PDB file of C-alpha atoms and ligand atoms in Angstrom:
ATOM      1  CA  MET A   1      76.913 125.746 135.382  1.00  0.00           C
ATOM      2  CA  ALA A   2      78.405 122.505 136.644  1.00  0.00           C
ATOM      3  CA  ARG A   3      77.147 119.455 134.798  1.00  0.00           C
ATOM      4  CA  ARG A   4      74.427 117.653 136.710  1.00  0.00           C
ATOM      5  CA  LEU A   5      75.280 114.020 137.409  1.00  0.00           C
ATOM      6  CA  PRO A   6      72.382 112.029 135.949  1.00  0.00           C
ATOM      7  CA  VAL A   7      70.592 109.640 138.268  1.00  0.00           C
ATOM      8  CA  VAL A   8      68.817 106.440 137.258  1.00  0.00           C
ATOM      9  CA  GLY A   9      66.354 104.878 139.656  1.00  0.00           C
ATOM     10  CA  GLY A  10      65.003 101.357 139.481  1.00  0.00           C
ATOM     11  CA  ASN A  11      61.593 101.260 141.144  1.00  0.00           C
ATOM     12  CA  TRP A  12      60.829  97.564 141.648  1.00  0.00           C
ATOM     13  CA  LYS A  13      57.326  98.365 142.958  1.00  0.00           C
ATOM     14  CA  MET A  14      55.600  95.286 144.441  1.00  0.00           C
ATOM     15  CA  HIS A  15      57.722  92.799 142.551  1.00  0.00           C
ATOM     16  CA  THR A  16      60.351  90.176 143.458  1.00  0.00           C
ATOM     17  CA  THR A  17      60.473  87.371 145.970  1.00  0.00           C
ATOM     18  CA  ARG A  18      63.355  87.537 148.402  1.00  0.00           C
ATOM     19  CA  THR A  19      65.343  85.142 146.228  1.00  0.00           C
ATOM     20  CA  GLU A  20      64.567  87.104 143.070  1.00  0.00           C
ATOM     21  CA  ALA A  21      65.652  90.320 144.781  1.00  0.00           C
ATOM     22  CA  ARG A  22      68.962  88.763 145.780  1.00  0.00           C
ATOM     23  CA  VAL A  23      69.594  87.457 142.269  1.00  0.00           C
ATOM     24  CA  LEU A  24      68.666  90.784 140.694  1.00  0.00           C
ATOM     25  CA  VAL A  25      70.831  92.874 142.994  1.00  0.00           C
ATOM     26  CA  ALA A  26      73.823  90.551 142.553  1.00  0.00           C
ATOM     27  CA  ALA A  27      73.527  90.900 138.792  1.00  0.00           C
ATOM     28  CA  LEU A  28      73.216  94.690 139.076  1.00  0.00           C
ATOM     29  CA  ARG A  29      76.279  94.891 141.274  1.00  0.00           C
ATOM     30  CA  ALA A  30      78.263  92.834 138.759  1.00  0.00           C
ATOM     31  CA  GLU A  31      77.044  94.936 135.810  1.00  0.00           C
ATOM     32  CA  LEU A  32      76.988  98.430 137.319  1.00  0.00           C
ATOM     33  CA  GLY A  33      79.087  98.402 140.481  1.00  0.00           C
ATOM     34  CA  GLY A  34      81.757 100.677 139.072  1.00  0.00           C
ATOM     35  CA  LEU A  35      79.801 102.674 136.509  1.00  0.00           C
ATOM     36  CA  PRO A  36      81.113 106.243 136.187  1.00  0.00           C
ATOM     37  CA  GLY A  37      78.990 109.077 134.819  1.00  0.00           C
ATOM     38  CA  ALA A  38      75.657 108.233 136.455  1.00  0.00           C
ATOM     39  CA  GLN A  39      74.306 107.653 139.914  1.00  0.00           C
ATOM     40  CA  VAL A  40      72.290 104.440 140.227  1.00  0.00           C
ATOM     41  CA  VAL A  41      69.652 103.873 142.913  1.00  0.00           C
ATOM     42  CA  VAL A  42      67.466 100.808 143.390  1.00  0.00           C
ATOM     43  CA  PHE A  43      64.121 100.950 145.210  1.00  0.00           C
ATOM     44  CA  PRO A  44      63.274  97.396 146.285  1.00  0.00           C
ATOM     45  CA  PRO A  45      60.159  96.386 148.237  1.00  0.00           C
ATOM     46  CA  SER A  46      60.676  97.317 151.886  1.00  0.00           C
ATOM     47  CA  PRO A  47      61.102  93.738 153.245  1.00  0.00           C
ATOM     48  CA  TRP A  48      64.210  93.365 151.059  1.00  0.00           C
ATOM     49  CA  LEU A  49      65.800  96.727 151.851  1.00  0.00           C
ATOM     50  CA  GLY A  50      68.226  95.208 154.335  1.00  0.00           C
ATOM     51  CA  ASP A  51      69.217  92.348 152.053  1.00  0.00           C
ATOM     52  CA  VAL A  52      69.707  94.699 149.125  1.00  0.00           C
ATOM     53  CA  ALA A  53      71.681  97.207 151.189  1.00  0.00           C
ATOM     54  CA  ASP A  54      73.941  94.389 152.432  1.00  0.00           C
ATOM     55  CA  ALA A  55      74.413  93.076 148.899  1.00  0.00           C
ATOM     56  CA  LEU A  56      75.401  96.544 147.667  1.00  0.00           C
ATOM     57  CA  ALA A  57      77.671  97.488 150.582  1.00  0.00           C
ATOM     58  CA  GLY A  58      80.912  98.954 149.287  1.00  0.00           C
ATOM     59  CA  SER A  59      79.530  99.463 145.776  1.00  0.00           C
ATOM     60  CA  ASN A  60      78.425 102.801 144.358  1.00  0.00           C
ATOM     61  CA  ILE A  61      74.842 101.636 143.791  1.00  0.00           C
ATOM     62  CA  GLU A  62      72.547 103.269 146.310  1.00  0.00           C
ATOM     63  CA  VAL A  63      69.351 102.051 147.952  1.00  0.00           C
ATOM     64  CA  GLY A  64      66.034 103.810 148.344  1.00  0.00           C
ATOM     65  CA  ALA A  65      62.563 103.135 149.707  1.00  0.00           C
ATOM     66  CA  GLN A  66      59.420 103.424 147.597  1.00  0.00           C
ATOM     67  CA  ASP A  67      57.347 105.262 150.194  1.00  0.00           C
ATOM     68  CA  VAL A  68      57.386 106.404 153.811  1.00  0.00           C
ATOM     69  CA  HIS A  69      55.032 107.531 156.565  1.00  0.00           C
ATOM     70  CA  TRP A  70      55.236 111.134 157.708  1.00  0.00           C
ATOM     71  CA  GLU A  71      55.336 110.475 161.453  1.00  0.00           C
ATOM     72  CA  PRO A  72      58.620 109.356 163.022  1.00  0.00           C
ATOM     73  CA  LYS A  73      56.917 106.644 165.105  1.00  0.00           C
ATOM     74  CA  GLY A  74      53.582 105.675 166.574  1.00  0.00           C
ATOM     75  CA  ALA A  75      50.537 103.453 166.289  1.00  0.00           C
ATOM     76  CA  PHE A  76      50.467 103.236 162.485  1.00  0.00           C
ATOM     77  CA  THR A  77      50.208  99.518 161.745  1.00  0.00           C
ATOM     78  CA  GLY A  78      51.992  98.583 158.550  1.00  0.00           C
ATOM     79  CA  ALA A  79      53.731 101.919 158.078  1.00  0.00           C
ATOM     80  CA  ILE A  80      57.467 102.611 157.919  1.00  0.00           C
ATOM     81  CA  SER A  81      58.999 105.863 159.122  1.00  0.00           C
ATOM     82  CA  ALA A  82      61.872 107.906 157.743  1.00  0.00           C
ATOM     83  CA  PRO A  83      64.051 107.435 160.855  1.00  0.00           C
ATOM     84  CA  MET A  84      63.592 103.654 160.440  1.00  0.00           C
ATOM     85  CA  LEU A  85      64.838 103.885 156.871  1.00  0.00           C
ATOM     86  CA  ALA A  86      67.892 105.966 157.757  1.00  0.00           C
ATOM     87  CA  GLY A  87      70.853 103.617 157.829  1.00  0.00           C
ATOM     88  CA  VAL A  88      69.427 101.121 155.364  1.00  0.00           C
ATOM     89  CA  ALA A  89      68.218 103.449 152.597  1.00  0.00           C
ATOM     90  CA  SER A  90      69.519 106.826 151.513  1.00  0.00           C
ATOM     91  CA  TRP A  91      66.682 107.806 149.139  1.00  0.00           C
ATOM     92  CA  VAL A  92      62.879 107.770 149.341  1.00  0.00           C
ATOM     93  CA  ILE A  93      60.330 108.203 146.554  1.00  0.00           C
ATOM     94  CA  VAL A  94      57.618 110.621 147.652  1.00  0.00           C
ATOM     95  CA  GLY A  95      54.332 111.230 145.859  1.00  0.00           C
ATOM     96  CA  HIS A  96      54.587 108.450 143.286  1.00  0.00           C
ATOM     97  CA  SER A  97      51.444 108.470 141.162  1.00  0.00           C
ATOM     98  CA  GLU A  98      50.516 105.005 142.444  1.00  0.00           C
ATOM     99  CA  ARG A  99      50.531 106.371 145.991  1.00  0.00           C
ATOM    100  CA  ARG A 100      48.530 109.418 144.895  1.00  0.00           C
ATOM    101  CA  HIS A 101      46.010 107.734 142.613  1.00  0.00           C
ATOM    102  CA  VAL A 102      45.811 104.089 143.735  1.00  0.00           C
ATOM    103  CA  PHE A 103      46.158 104.676 147.483  1.00  0.00           C
ATOM    104  CA  GLY A 104      44.579 108.139 147.582  1.00  0.00           C
ATOM    105  CA  GLU A 105      47.580 109.991 149.017  1.00  0.00           C
ATOM    106  CA  THR A 106      46.652 113.646 149.425  1.00  0.00           C
ATOM    107  CA  ALA A 107      48.780 116.684 148.613  1.00  0.00           C
ATOM    108  CA  GLU A 108      49.102 117.361 152.357  1.00  0.00           C
ATOM    109  CA  GLU A 109      50.380 113.837 152.951  1.00  0.00           C
ATOM    110  CA  THR A 110      52.913 114.111 150.129  1.00  0.00           C
ATOM    111  CA  ASN A 111      54.148 117.374 151.652  1.00  0.00           C
ATOM    112  CA  ALA A 112      54.364 115.818 155.132  1.00  0.00           C
ATOM    113  CA  LYS A 113      56.313 112.851 153.741  1.00  0.00           C
ATOM    114  CA  LEU A 114      58.739 115.163 151.964  1.00  0.00           C
ATOM    115  CA  ARG A 115      59.347 117.035 155.206  1.00  0.00           C
ATOM    116  CA  ALA A 116      59.847 113.772 157.105  1.00  0.00           C
ATOM    117  CA  VAL A 117      62.369 112.502 154.549  1.00  0.00           C
ATOM    118  CA  VAL A 118      64.386 115.718 154.645  1.00  0.00           C
ATOM    119  CA  ALA A 119      64.222 115.870 158.453  1.00  0.00           C
ATOM    120  CA  ALA A 120      65.633 112.338 158.646  1.00  0.00           C
ATOM    121  CA  GLY A 121      68.573 113.308 156.444  1.00  0.00           C
ATOM    122  CA  LEU A 122      67.373 111.174 153.536  1.00  0.00           C
ATOM    123  CA  ARG A 123      67.214 112.316 149.922  1.00  0.00           C
ATOM    124  CA  PRO A 124      63.769 112.581 148.332  1.00  0.00           C
ATOM    125  CA  VAL A 125      62.661 111.800 144.814  1.00  0.00           C
ATOM    126  CA  LEU A 126      59.485 113.839 144.426  1.00  0.00           C
ATOM    127  CA  ALA A 127      57.316 112.368 141.687  1.00  0.00           C
ATOM    128  CA  VAL A 128      54.967 114.596 139.727  1.00  0.00           C
ATOM    129  CA  GLY A 129      52.937 114.109 136.572  1.00  0.00           C
ATOM    130  CA  GLU A 130      49.584 114.603 134.945  1.00  0.00           C
ATOM    131  CA  ARG A 131      46.868 112.049 134.295  1.00  0.00           C
ATOM    132  CA  ARG A 132      45.598 111.505 130.768  1.00  0.00           C
ATOM    133  CA  GLU A 133      42.459 113.531 131.431  1.00  0.00           C
ATOM    134  CA  GLU A 134      44.644 116.399 132.638  1.00  0.00           C
ATOM    135  CA  SER A 135      46.792 116.497 129.490  1.00  0.00           C
ATOM    136  CA  ASP A 136      45.277 119.802 128.395  1.00  0.00           C
ATOM    137  CA  ARG A 137      46.401 121.458 131.636  1.00  0.00           C
ATOM    138  CA  THR A 138      49.714 119.759 132.372  1.00  0.00           C
ATOM    139  CA  ALA A 139      51.399 123.012 133.424  1.00  0.00           C
ATOM    140  CA  ASP A 140      48.698 123.695 136.026  1.00  0.00           C
ATOM    141  CA  VAL A 141      48.967 120.170 137.400  1.00  0.00           C
ATOM    142  CA  LEU A 142      52.747 120.316 137.651  1.00  0.00           C
ATOM    143  CA  ARG A 143      52.672 123.739 139.271  1.00  0.00           C
ATOM    144  CA  ARG A 144      50.118 122.598 141.833  1.00  0.00           C
ATOM    145  CA  GLN A 145      52.031 119.414 142.636  1.00  0.00           C
ATOM    146  CA  LEU A 146      55.284 121.333 143.065  1.00  0.00           C
ATOM    147  CA  ASP A 147      53.622 124.083 145.129  1.00  0.00           C
ATOM    148  CA  ASP A 148      51.858 121.554 147.343  1.00  0.00           C
ATOM    149  CA  GLY A 149      54.876 119.260 147.589  1.00  0.00           C
ATOM    150  CA  PHE A 150      57.216 122.057 148.667  1.00  0.00           C
ATOM    151  CA  ARG A 151      54.701 123.914 150.850  1.00  0.00           C
ATOM    152  CA  GLY A 152      56.579 125.358 153.814  1.00  0.00           C
ATOM    153  CA  PHE A 153      60.015 124.874 152.226  1.00  0.00           C
ATOM    154  CA  HIS A 154      62.061 128.071 151.960  1.00  0.00           C
ATOM    155  CA  GLY A 155      64.763 126.508 149.837  1.00  0.00           C
ATOM    156  CA  LEU A 156      64.985 123.518 147.557  1.00  0.00           C
ATOM    157  CA  PRO A 157      66.047 120.596 149.771  1.00  0.00           C
ATOM    158  CA  PRO A 158      69.654 119.703 148.977  1.00  0.00           C
ATOM    159  CA  GLU A 159      69.915 116.774 146.574  1.00  0.00           C
ATOM    160  CA  VAL A 160      66.175 116.533 145.970  1.00  0.00           C
ATOM    161  CA  VAL A 161      65.416 114.844 142.643  1.00  0.00           C
ATOM    162  CA  ILE A 162      62.183 115.500 140.760  1.00  0.00           C
ATOM    163  CA  ALA A 163      60.745 112.642 138.707  1.00  0.00           C
ATOM    164  CA  TYR A 164      58.425 113.808 135.951  1.00  0.00           C
ATOM    165  CA  GLU A 165      56.233 110.796 135.306  1.00  0.00           C
ATOM    166  CA  PRO A 166      53.113 111.341 133.216  1.00  0.00           C
ATOM    167  CA  VAL A 167      50.617 108.904 134.703  1.00  0.00           C
ATOM    168  CA  TRP A 168      49.402 107.772 131.281  1.00  0.00           C
ATOM    169  CA  ALA A 169      52.948 106.663 130.376  1.00  0.00           C
ATOM    170  CA  ILE A 170      53.502 104.494 133.450  1.00  0.00           C
ATOM    171  CA  GLY A 171      53.366 100.779 132.772  1.00  0.00           C
ATOM    172  CA  THR A 172      51.544 101.300 129.494  1.00  0.00           C
ATOM    173  CA  GLY A 173      54.330 101.131 126.923  1.00  0.00           C
ATOM    174  CA  LEU A 174      53.123 104.584 125.797  1.00  0.00           C
ATOM    175  CA  ALA A 175      56.220 106.574 126.689  1.00  0.00           C
ATOM    176  CA  ALA A 176      56.208 110.348 126.196  1.00  0.00           C
ATOM    177  CA  SER A 177      58.256 111.445 123.216  1.00  0.00           C
ATOM    178  CA  PRO A 178      61.732 112.678 124.172  1.00  0.00           C
ATOM    179  CA  GLU A 179      60.760 116.160 122.935  1.00  0.00           C
ATOM    180  CA  ASP A 180      57.610 116.279 125.069  1.00  0.00           C
ATOM    181  CA  ALA A 181      59.448 114.883 128.090  1.00  0.00           C
ATOM    182  CA  GLN A 182      62.182 117.508 127.603  1.00  0.00           C
ATOM    183  CA  ALA A 183      59.586 120.277 127.376  1.00  0.00           C
ATOM    184  CA  ARG A 184      57.887 119.145 130.606  1.00  0.00           C
ATOM    185  CA  CYS A 185      61.162 118.742 132.480  1.00  0.00           C
ATOM    186  CA  ALA A 186      62.246 122.225 131.337  1.00  0.00           C
ATOM    187  CA  LEU A 187      58.884 123.523 132.553  1.00  0.00           C
ATOM    188  CA  VAL A 188      59.429 121.920 135.942  1.00  0.00           C
ATOM    189  CA  ARG A 189      62.876 123.520 136.078  1.00  0.00           C
ATOM    190  CA  SER A 190      61.448 126.946 135.260  1.00  0.00           C
ATOM    191  CA  MET A 191      58.855 126.537 138.017  1.00  0.00           C
ATOM    192  CA  LEU A 192      61.588 125.581 140.481  1.00  0.00           C
ATOM    193  CA  ALA A 193      63.552 128.657 139.372  1.00  0.00           C
ATOM    194  CA  GLU A 194      60.568 130.939 140.010  1.00  0.00           C
ATOM    195  CA  ARG A 195      60.124 129.532 143.460  1.00  0.00           C
ATOM    196  CA  PHE A 196      63.683 128.844 144.607  1.00  0.00           C
ATOM    197  CA  GLY A 197      65.896 130.827 142.230  1.00  0.00           C
ATOM    198  CA  ALA A 198      67.791 129.887 139.097  1.00  0.00           C
ATOM    199  CA  PRO A 199      70.948 128.498 140.755  1.00  0.00           C
ATOM    200  CA  ALA A 200      68.953 125.984 142.825  1.00  0.00           C
ATOM    201  CA  ALA A 201      66.825 125.022 139.829  1.00  0.00           C
ATOM    202  CA  ASP A 202      69.883 124.647 137.593  1.00  0.00           C
ATOM    203  CA  GLY A 203      71.455 122.283 140.076  1.00  0.00           C
ATOM    204  CA  CYS A 204      68.350 120.149 140.572  1.00  0.00           C
ATOM    205  CA  ARG A 205      68.178 116.828 138.802  1.00  0.00           C
ATOM    206  CA  ILE A 206      64.941 116.069 136.977  1.00  0.00           C
ATOM    207  CA  GLN A 207      64.231 112.561 135.747  1.00  0.00           C
ATOM    208  CA  TYR A 208      61.777 111.327 133.169  1.00  0.00           C
ATOM    209  CA  GLY A 209      59.766 108.208 134.032  1.00  0.00           C
ATOM    210  CA  GLY A 210      57.115 106.236 132.178  1.00  0.00           C
ATOM    211  CA  SER A 211      57.759 103.160 130.028  1.00  0.00           C
ATOM    212  CA  VAL A 212      61.496 103.817 129.815  1.00  0.00           C
ATOM    213  CA  ASN A 213      63.395 100.863 128.369  1.00  0.00           C
ATOM    214  CA  ALA A 214      66.765 100.023 126.868  1.00  0.00           C
ATOM    215  CA  ALA A 215      65.515 100.860 123.371  1.00  0.00           C
ATOM    216  CA  ASN A 216      64.130 104.339 124.083  1.00  0.00           C
ATOM    217  CA  ILE A 217      66.449 105.654 126.826  1.00  0.00           C
ATOM    218  CA  GLU A 218      68.900 107.306 124.453  1.00  0.00           C
ATOM    219  CA  GLY A 219      66.251 109.762 123.275  1.00  0.00           C
ATOM    220  CA  TYR A 220      65.708 110.991 126.828  1.00  0.00           C
ATOM    221  CA  ALA A 221      69.329 110.827 127.931  1.00  0.00           C
ATOM    222  CA  LYS A 222      70.469 113.401 125.392  1.00  0.00           C
ATOM    223  CA  GLN A 223      67.868 116.035 126.339  1.00  0.00           C
ATOM    224  CA  PRO A 224      69.346 119.037 128.160  1.00  0.00           C
ATOM    225  CA  ASP A 225      66.805 119.143 131.010  1.00  0.00           C
ATOM    226  CA  ILE A 226      66.421 115.394 131.552  1.00  0.00           C
ATOM    227  CA  ASP A 227      68.933 114.150 134.106  1.00  0.00           C
ATOM    228  CA  GLY A 228      68.254 110.435 134.071  1.00  0.00           C
ATOM    229  CA  ALA A 229      65.216 108.233 134.450  1.00  0.00           C
ATOM    230  CA  LEU A 230      62.961 106.566 136.978  1.00  0.00           C
ATOM    231  CA  VAL A 231      62.393 103.087 135.620  1.00  0.00           C
ATOM    232  CA  GLY A 232      59.693 100.635 136.650  1.00  0.00           C
ATOM    233  CA  GLY A 233      59.164  97.455 134.646  1.00  0.00           C
ATOM    234  CA  ALA A 234      62.551  97.469 132.874  1.00  0.00           C
ATOM    235  CA  SER A 235      64.378  97.760 136.213  1.00  0.00           C
ATOM    236  CA  LEU A 236      63.392  94.167 137.040  1.00  0.00           C
ATOM    237  CA  ASP A 237      65.576  92.904 134.186  1.00  0.00           C
ATOM    238  CA  ALA A 238      69.247  93.303 135.124  1.00  0.00           C
ATOM    239  CA  ALA A 239      70.495  93.425 131.539  1.00  0.00           C
ATOM    240  CA  ALA A 240      67.871  95.992 130.488  1.00  0.00           C
ATOM    241  CA  PHE A 241      68.435  98.181 133.544  1.00  0.00           C
ATOM    242  CA  ALA A 242      72.197  98.008 133.113  1.00  0.00           C
ATOM    243  CA  ALA A 243      71.832  99.046 129.468  1.00  0.00           C
ATOM    244  CA  ILE A 244      69.658 101.996 130.523  1.00  0.00           C
ATOM    245  CA  CYS A 245      72.197 103.101 133.130  1.00  0.00           C
ATOM    246  CA  ARG A 246      75.076 102.800 130.659  1.00  0.00           C
ATOM    247  CA  ALA A 247      73.213 104.806 128.028  1.00  0.00           C
ATOM    248  CA  VAL A 248      72.527 107.563 130.552  1.00  0.00           C
ATOM    249  CA  ALA A 249      76.153 107.589 131.705  1.00  0.00           C
ATOM    250  CA  ALA A 250      77.396 107.780 128.111  1.00  0.00           C
ATOM    251  CA  ALA A 251      75.082 110.631 127.030  1.00  0.00           C
TER     252      ALA A 251
HETATM  253  P1  LIG B 301      57.335 101.896 134.119  1.00  0.00           P
HETATM  254  O1  LIG B 301      58.761 102.091 133.741  1.00  0.00           O
HETATM  255  O2  LIG B 301      56.977 100.445 134.377  1.00  0.00           O
HETATM  256  O3  LIG B 301      56.408 102.567 133.153  1.00  0.00           O
HETATM  257  O4  LIG B 301      57.115 102.611 135.543  1.00  0.00           O
HETATM  258  C1  LIG B 301      57.559 103.921 135.718  1.00  0.00           C
HETATM  259  C2  LIG B 301      57.453 104.269 137.142  1.00  0.00           C
HETATM  260  O5  LIG B 301      56.366 104.403 137.689  1.00  0.00           O
HETATM  261  C3  LIG B 301      58.696 104.418 137.908  1.00  0.00           C
HETATM  262  O6  LIG B 301      58.451 104.947 139.154  1.00  0.00           O
END
């Protein structure tokens, strides 16, 4: 099996002013512009996508959007479509737990977004993960989210990344242990293998996300089924995010 290139995402969520975004991306370009051994993607707030894409032009750091609407165009005030993102972003996060649980995104909507992203030629990061009250049935939750997310797909979309992010670990400082995260990511891989076959599952990159920082990344980076991280809070600090990316690349 060819080694999977790990991928580290920085999800800025609803943080940064325009000036802060410019400063952050300049620092990231200086720190990580030529990093071998890991793919780095930043997910800025949508108003700064153009600025960030311009600032990263010619570097190997890629740009993604945090969410998308499923329709290509129409009377959907405030929404952004996948065809609009094409050209400025190359990745889109779909089904982040904040979209599912704060904004009430349904399984059908997540599925429609995933289809829209693939149809537009963008690469999806499908986020899955259980809530604290679902911890006793994590496997069921993950299976349902994967089944619902990929409903209607006959093959694993090329270059799709899965982000396993237990909801209770996001923004809480209560990161999953590397062993638990490895077990869940291996479970996700086995579910992908059942559905799409072992070769597709073996080639799919699966990230861990939830309170990842420069101090704990090494534990995740060395796990066999964890292929990088989706980082929230620590991605707003250029030095911390750069350290995370370097640790992943070195593992
Ligand atoms: P934190 O790293 O802030 O816990 O956020 C994780 C996350 O939700 C990334 O998408």
